Amino acid sequence: MSGVNASGWRPTMKEAGGEGTGAPTASGDRALMLEEPLIFELGSEGKCGVDLDTPARKPASGLAKFLRKAAPALPGLTEPETVRHYTRLSRQNYGIDLGPFPLGSCTMKHNPRLNEKMARLPGFADVHPLQPQKTIEGALEVIEQLADWLIKLTGMASVAMSPKAGAHGELCGLLCIRAALDARGESRDIVLVPESAHGTNPATAAFAGFKVQSIPATPDGRVDLEALKAKLGPDVAGVMITNPNTCGLFEPDMKAIADAVHAVGGYVYCDGANFNAIVGRVRPGDLGVDAMHINLHKTFSTPHGGGGPGAGPVVLSEALAPYAPLPFVTRGADGAIHLVEEENRGEGHQSAFGRMVAFHGQMGMFTRALTYILSHGNDGLKQVAEDAVLNANYILRSCDDLLEAPFGKSGPCMHEALFSDAGLADGLSTLDIAKGLIDEGFHPMTVYFPLVVKGAMLVEPTETESKAGLDRFIGSLRSLAERAKAGDESLHEAPFFAPRRRLDETRAARKPVLVWKDASAES
Ligand SMILES: *Cc1c(COP(=O)(O)O)cnc(C)c1O
């Protein structure tokens, strides 16, 4: 198959990123980087990868009226064509197994292969959620052991394991708060959220039926304690605070914030997405937190993004533990683990809001996270936090002479380094640096988040990058910063070397083309 697709389009050398380096190739491919049409443009009618007998035309059952009148519009491809198609596409993708993925807030760390091996053991991989309990005791033990680690690492009273992502955990935590308020006969409806919060925080609060009020930040990027106190009152159900926050900074007033919120009868939700920076070093329970989700896929290295589903268990304080959703695992007096699925939970447990999910949560992610925890141990987990913070500070201090670091003067950062586009030449922006990084062979950092910093660039290396790897990244980032400060307009055109050049993102967002049309059929 050549690089000419069905609609006759073939990338020119300019579009293919090779302007000035010679004539376009006949195939449209560039060396071993292959152009690949859509699968519908590739396949031809009547071709089939398997040799099937012609089916009998008359089905014996009463389903005859559902018989297709025409062949399904599936692309006809042989097996080798199919394998090549997807392998070629996979080469145009970028993943954590290829190189650094410095997306701030997302914690893209290496996924250890031992985790994968454990998760694939048939006793974990092949269990069915409706199997009788006595046939899945090992799987329940994994859930219970992981729950125990999460409770101990956070210093909390209990944990709801079933939420399937960070945002889902936020919802679970706020529903627990709502249930606790209901039990007190109170209808408080305000949740306070800092300006710098991840978008999921206000969205979750609104979804759970609360009104969101925003808390301003201090000039050094932290929650303004006095401004927060001024908003506290009998209508405040609670606060949602991210710690370390989305500027990559520790909130030193966390305990004072929690005390003030508790004093007016509210609850403290902590967004624990950044737990990676403090795991083994700080127990959020000691800071007065009532509920906090843990993104297993961030802190405990289970694959995410394109690589797999998330998991967002929520740890709960004594005050909220009775309102945890079903189901949960407990260890009975006999030492055996029980899965509690019924609404009747015994003494101390109130009837709350039921379930977050149909079954028990993400078994594969539980197994991976527990493997990660056990293979690191107490001391190893502490080192995870220390190395993540060290790596981020190395990047911050290696670039802050060239790139503006808005909070760099207020001391070291936690697990992510925050820069802004202040100081770049007129017309050059964060987007140009991000696109330039693609040419340099790196996935861009998080851009334009947090919103409190104009032109934000949030870089999170995680603990799994080596010093040599960080130095390469720093070399590229510095080179781009120098070009952007010197007014190198060519950066507007980056990326030059990617399979596709810079996209018209506004048009893509405003006029998305979501359905493929067969151009050859129309003409
Ligand atoms: C990732 C993240 C979330 C949401 O977690 P998901 O697992 O993606 O739903 C919430 N808050 C912060 C600060 C995050 O970084």
Tab-separated table of C-alpha atoms in Angstrom, residues 235-504:
chain	number	residue	atom	x	y	z
A	235	ASP	CA	-24.279	26.965	54.850
A	236	VAL	CA	-20.808	25.579	54.097
A	237	ALA	CA	-20.870	21.801	53.627
A	238	GLY	CA	-17.135	21.677	53.147
A	239	VAL	CA	-14.031	22.546	51.141
A	240	MET	CA	-12.211	20.709	48.380
A	241	ILE	CA	-8.476	21.337	48.650
A	242	THR	CA	-5.745	19.775	46.541
A	243	ASN	CA	-2.557	19.127	48.479
A	244	PRO	CA	0.088	19.415	47.118
A	245	ASN	CA	-1.910	21.851	45.007
A	246	THR	CA	-2.099	22.126	41.238
A	247	CYS	CA	0.705	24.714	41.193
A	248	GLY	CA	2.923	21.930	42.536
A	249	LEU	CA	3.105	23.549	45.993
A	250	PHE	CA	2.424	22.180	49.459
A	251	GLU	CA	-0.433	23.859	51.335
A	252	PRO	CA	1.243	24.574	54.689
A	253	ASP	CA	-2.029	25.879	56.192
A	254	MET	CA	-3.879	22.612	55.582
A	255	LYS	CA	-4.327	21.857	59.290
A	256	ALA	CA	-5.487	25.407	60.024
A	257	ILE	CA	-7.894	25.211	57.077
A	258	ALA	CA	-9.297	21.896	58.364
A	259	ASP	CA	-9.664	23.217	61.917
A	260	ALA	CA	-11.520	26.313	60.703
A	261	VAL	CA	-13.854	24.257	58.471
A	262	HIS	CA	-14.569	21.752	61.258
A	263	ALA	CA	-15.241	24.588	63.695
A	264	VAL	CA	-18.230	25.664	61.580
A	265	GLY	CA	-19.424	22.074	61.135
A	266	GLY	CA	-18.125	21.501	57.596
A	267	TYR	CA	-16.042	18.656	56.137
A	268	VAL	CA	-12.677	18.675	54.401
A	269	TYR	CA	-12.332	16.931	51.058
A	270	CYS	CA	-8.753	16.598	49.848
A	271	ASP	CA	-8.071	15.971	46.166
A	272	GLY	CA	-5.343	13.344	46.533
A	273	ALA	CA	-4.282	13.219	42.894
A	274	ASN	CA	-0.891	14.585	43.940
A	275	PHE	CA	-0.345	12.042	46.715
A	276	ASN	CA	2.680	10.853	44.733
A	277	ALA	CA	4.609	13.819	46.138
A	278	ILE	CA	3.991	13.022	49.810
A	279	VAL	CA	3.274	9.283	50.037
A	280	GLY	CA	5.124	7.797	52.997
A	281	ARG	CA	6.016	11.301	54.260
A	282	VAL	CA	2.692	12.932	55.155
A	283	ARG	CA	-0.528	11.296	56.372
A	284	PRO	CA	-3.477	13.452	55.200
A	285	GLY	CA	-5.490	12.138	58.168
A	286	ASP	CA	-3.097	14.026	60.459
A	287	LEU	CA	-3.951	17.235	58.603
A	288	GLY	CA	-7.658	16.943	59.392
A	289	VAL	CA	-8.843	15.559	56.059
A	290	ASP	CA	-12.263	13.810	56.087
A	291	ALA	CA	-12.205	12.294	52.612
A	292	MET	CA	-9.559	11.970	49.915
A	293	HIS	CA	-9.441	10.026	46.685
A	294	ILE	CA	-6.252	8.290	45.673
A	295	ASN	CA	-5.605	7.882	41.961
A	296	LEU	CA	-4.065	4.406	41.955
A	297	HIS	CA	-3.194	5.093	38.318
A	298	LYS	CA	-1.101	8.087	39.298
A	299	THR	CA	0.496	7.418	42.665
A	300	PHE	CA	0.692	3.652	42.410
A	301	SER	CA	1.720	3.315	38.759
A	302	THR	CA	-1.232	1.528	37.214
A	303	PRO	CA	-1.486	2.336	33.491
A	304	HIS	CA	-3.804	5.173	32.489
A	305	GLY	CA	-4.655	7.469	29.640
A	306	GLY	CA	-4.652	5.215	26.622
A	307	GLY	CA	-3.087	2.452	28.689
A	308	GLY	CA	-5.919	1.340	30.905
A	309	PRO	CA	-8.725	2.277	33.250
A	310	GLY	CA	-8.166	4.264	36.433
A	311	ALA	CA	-9.143	3.489	40.000
A	312	GLY	CA	-9.985	6.093	42.637
A	313	PRO	CA	-10.457	4.599	46.121
A	314	VAL	CA	-11.569	7.155	48.729
A	315	VAL	CA	-10.160	7.132	52.249
A	316	LEU	CA	-12.556	8.377	54.929
A	317	SER	CA	-12.214	9.821	58.434
A	318	GLU	CA	-14.038	8.438	61.494
A	319	ALA	CA	-16.746	11.031	60.871
A	320	LEU	CA	-17.487	9.876	57.314
A	321	ALA	CA	-16.637	6.166	57.522
A	322	PRO	CA	-20.196	5.127	58.469
A	323	TYR	CA	-21.471	6.578	55.199
A	324	ALA	CA	-19.156	4.683	52.846
A	325	PRO	CA	-20.833	3.118	49.831
A	326	LEU	CA	-21.387	-0.604	49.372
A	327	PRO	CA	-19.774	-3.021	48.865
A	328	PHE	CA	-16.750	-3.242	51.124
A	329	VAL	CA	-14.494	-5.932	52.543
A	330	THR	CA	-13.972	-6.493	56.248
A	331	ARG	CA	-11.952	-8.956	58.221
A	332	GLY	CA	-14.152	-10.760	60.733
A	333	ALA	CA	-13.192	-11.806	64.272
A	334	ASP	CA	-12.431	-15.260	62.808
A	335	GLY	CA	-9.736	-13.672	60.622
A	336	ALA	CA	-11.670	-14.427	57.455
A	337	ILE	CA	-12.443	-11.711	54.907
A	338	HIS	CA	-16.057	-10.948	54.161
A	339	LEU	CA	-17.535	-8.993	51.344
A	340	VAL	CA	-20.380	-6.851	52.663
A	341	GLU	CA	-22.914	-6.297	49.908
A	342	GLU	CA	-26.168	-5.841	51.782
A	343	GLU	CA	-27.587	-2.586	53.082
A	344	ASN	CA	-27.788	-4.002	56.628
A	345	ARG	CA	-24.262	-3.253	57.792
A	346	GLY	CA	-24.499	-3.837	61.497
A	347	GLU	CA	-23.842	-1.423	64.280
A	348	GLY	CA	-22.092	1.844	63.526
A	349	HIS	CA	-22.854	1.679	59.810
A	350	GLN	CA	-25.652	3.850	58.551
A	351	SER	CA	-27.554	3.339	55.419
A	352	ALA	CA	-26.026	5.722	52.912
A	353	PHE	CA	-26.378	6.199	49.190
A	354	GLY	CA	-25.887	2.619	48.017
A	355	ARG	CA	-23.242	1.828	45.437
A	356	MET	CA	-20.877	3.812	43.230
A	357	VAL	CA	-20.517	0.952	40.723
A	358	ALA	CA	-22.207	-2.329	39.890
A	359	PHE	CA	-19.502	-4.522	41.426
A	360	HIS	CA	-16.287	-4.129	43.418
A	361	GLY	CA	-14.015	-1.766	41.499
A	362	GLN	CA	-11.043	-2.304	39.181
A	363	MET	CA	-9.580	-5.663	40.179
A	364	GLY	CA	-6.709	-5.393	37.693
A	365	MET	CA	-5.712	-1.979	39.035
A	366	PHE	CA	-5.950	-3.191	42.645
A	367	THR	CA	-3.551	-6.021	41.854
A	368	ARG	CA	-1.121	-3.714	40.077
A	369	ALA	CA	-1.228	-1.086	42.832
A	370	LEU	CA	-0.694	-3.642	45.601
A	371	THR	CA	2.213	-5.146	43.649
A	372	TYR	CA	3.769	-1.694	43.329
A	373	ILE	CA	3.310	-1.013	47.049
A	374	LEU	CA	4.677	-4.384	48.172
A	375	SER	CA	7.650	-4.262	45.815
A	376	HIS	CA	8.594	-0.794	47.128
A	377	GLY	CA	7.857	-1.380	50.798
A	378	ASN	CA	7.698	1.355	53.433
A	379	ASP	CA	11.113	2.805	52.696
A	380	GLY	CA	10.713	2.534	48.926
A	381	LEU	CA	7.410	4.431	48.928
A	382	LYS	CA	8.987	7.227	50.917
A	383	GLN	CA	11.757	7.378	48.352
A	384	VAL	CA	9.155	7.577	45.564
A	385	ALA	CA	7.946	10.886	47.024
A	386	GLU	CA	11.454	12.177	47.656
A	387	ASP	CA	12.720	11.334	44.159
A	388	ALA	CA	9.601	12.760	42.488
A	389	VAL	CA	10.148	16.046	44.343
A	390	LEU	CA	13.908	16.029	43.708
A	391	ASN	CA	13.407	15.474	39.963
A	392	ALA	CA	10.871	18.306	39.705
A	393	ASN	CA	13.165	20.710	41.576
A	394	TYR	CA	16.057	19.709	39.320
A	395	ILE	CA	13.988	20.766	36.301
A	396	LEU	CA	12.772	23.938	38.035
A	397	ARG	CA	16.285	25.097	38.952
A	398	SER	CA	17.785	24.018	35.621
A	399	CYS	CA	15.385	26.212	33.638
A	400	ASP	CA	14.293	29.088	35.873
A	401	ASP	CA	17.034	31.398	34.537
A	402	LEU	CA	15.380	31.182	31.098
A	403	LEU	CA	11.723	30.462	31.791
A	404	GLU	CA	9.680	32.495	34.252
A	405	ALA	CA	8.839	30.371	37.325
A	406	PRO	CA	5.924	32.272	38.920
A	407	PHE	CA	6.299	30.703	42.373
A	408	GLY	CA	9.941	29.746	42.070
A	409	LYS	CA	11.060	32.412	44.502
A	410	SER	CA	8.875	31.139	47.337
A	411	GLY	CA	11.053	28.054	47.734
A	412	PRO	CA	11.260	24.547	46.301
A	413	CYS	CA	8.328	22.973	44.495
A	414	MET	CA	6.839	19.571	45.211
A	415	HIS	CA	6.485	17.000	42.418
A	416	GLU	CA	5.948	19.384	39.507
A	417	ALA	CA	7.680	22.482	38.168
A	418	LEU	CA	5.521	25.387	37.017
A	419	PHE	CA	6.658	27.878	34.373
A	420	SER	CA	4.834	30.618	32.480
A	421	ASP	CA	5.243	32.263	29.081
A	422	ALA	CA	6.052	35.663	30.611
A	423	GLY	CA	9.394	36.722	29.138
A	424	LEU	CA	9.032	34.978	25.782
A	425	ALA	CA	9.359	37.255	22.752
A	426	ASP	CA	6.184	38.991	21.571
A	427	GLY	CA	3.889	36.589	19.743
A	428	LEU	CA	5.596	33.449	20.991
A	429	SER	CA	3.724	31.411	23.523
A	430	THR	CA	3.431	28.304	25.618
A	431	LEU	CA	1.814	26.497	22.700
A	432	ASP	CA	4.918	27.090	20.545
A	433	ILE	CA	7.183	25.572	23.206
A	434	ALA	CA	4.829	22.590	23.561
A	435	LYS	CA	4.783	21.960	19.808
A	436	GLY	CA	8.546	22.427	19.666
A	437	LEU	CA	8.915	19.681	22.273
A	438	ILE	CA	7.201	17.259	19.888
A	439	ASP	CA	9.937	17.915	17.321
A	440	GLU	CA	12.492	17.315	20.064
A	441	GLY	CA	10.975	13.862	20.650
A	442	PHE	CA	9.112	14.598	23.871
A	443	HIS	CA	5.469	14.547	24.771
A	444	PRO	CA	4.588	18.138	25.738
A	445	MET	CA	4.001	19.122	29.329
A	446	THR	CA	0.559	20.170	30.606
A	447	VAL	CA	-0.165	23.602	29.135
A	448	TYR	CA	-2.478	26.447	30.181
A	449	PHE	CA	-3.265	24.668	33.486
A	450	PRO	CA	-3.546	25.683	36.304
A	451	LEU	CA	-5.663	28.586	35.093
A	452	VAL	CA	-4.316	30.926	37.793
A	453	VAL	CA	-1.039	31.254	35.873
A	454	LYS	CA	-1.116	32.850	32.427
A	455	GLY	CA	0.476	30.621	29.800
A	456	ALA	CA	1.192	27.910	32.384
A	457	MET	CA	3.576	25.048	31.626
A	458	LEU	CA	3.318	22.353	34.277
A	459	VAL	CA	6.127	19.798	34.120
A	460	GLU	CA	5.940	16.582	36.155
A	461	PRO	CA	8.878	14.259	35.626
A	462	THR	CA	7.893	11.673	38.308
A	463	GLU	CA	10.477	9.579	40.115
A	464	THR	CA	10.998	7.131	37.283
A	465	GLU	CA	13.092	9.417	35.044
A	466	SER	CA	16.854	9.025	35.350
A	467	LYS	CA	19.196	12.004	35.681
A	468	ALA	CA	20.421	11.388	32.120
A	469	GLY	CA	16.830	11.405	30.901
A	470	LEU	CA	16.077	14.631	32.779
A	471	ASP	CA	19.211	16.260	31.338
A	472	ARG	CA	18.099	15.452	27.782
A	473	PHE	CA	14.667	16.934	28.470
A	474	ILE	CA	16.171	20.019	30.099
A	475	GLY	CA	18.504	20.466	27.108
A	476	SER	CA	15.535	20.503	24.748
A	477	LEU	CA	13.393	22.749	26.947
A	478	ARG	CA	16.247	25.239	27.351
A	479	SER	CA	16.907	25.300	23.629
A	480	LEU	CA	13.232	25.997	22.911
A	481	ALA	CA	13.083	28.666	25.627
A	482	GLU	CA	16.138	30.364	24.110
A	483	ARG	CA	14.574	30.301	20.640
A	484	ALA	CA	11.254	31.616	21.985
A	485	LYS	CA	12.995	34.424	23.883
A	486	ALA	CA	15.016	35.333	20.791
A	487	GLY	CA	11.790	35.600	18.778
A	488	ASP	CA	12.375	32.579	16.510
A	489	GLU	CA	9.137	32.744	14.499
A	490	SER	CA	9.715	29.331	12.964
A	491	LEU	CA	8.460	27.878	16.249
A	492	HIS	CA	4.959	28.895	15.125
A	493	GLU	CA	5.250	26.176	12.490
A	494	ALA	CA	6.324	23.391	14.814
A	495	PRO	CA	6.033	20.477	14.822
A	496	PHE	CA	8.006	19.963	11.611
A	497	PHE	CA	8.852	16.302	12.018
A	498	ALA	CA	5.653	14.759	13.385
A	499	PRO	CA	3.430	12.619	11.136
A	500	ARG	CA	1.060	15.630	11.043
A	501	ARG	CA	1.939	19.298	11.252
A	502	ARG	CA	0.336	21.807	13.585
A	503	LEU	CA	-3.404	21.317	13.677
A	504	ASP	CA	-6.022	24.025	13.547
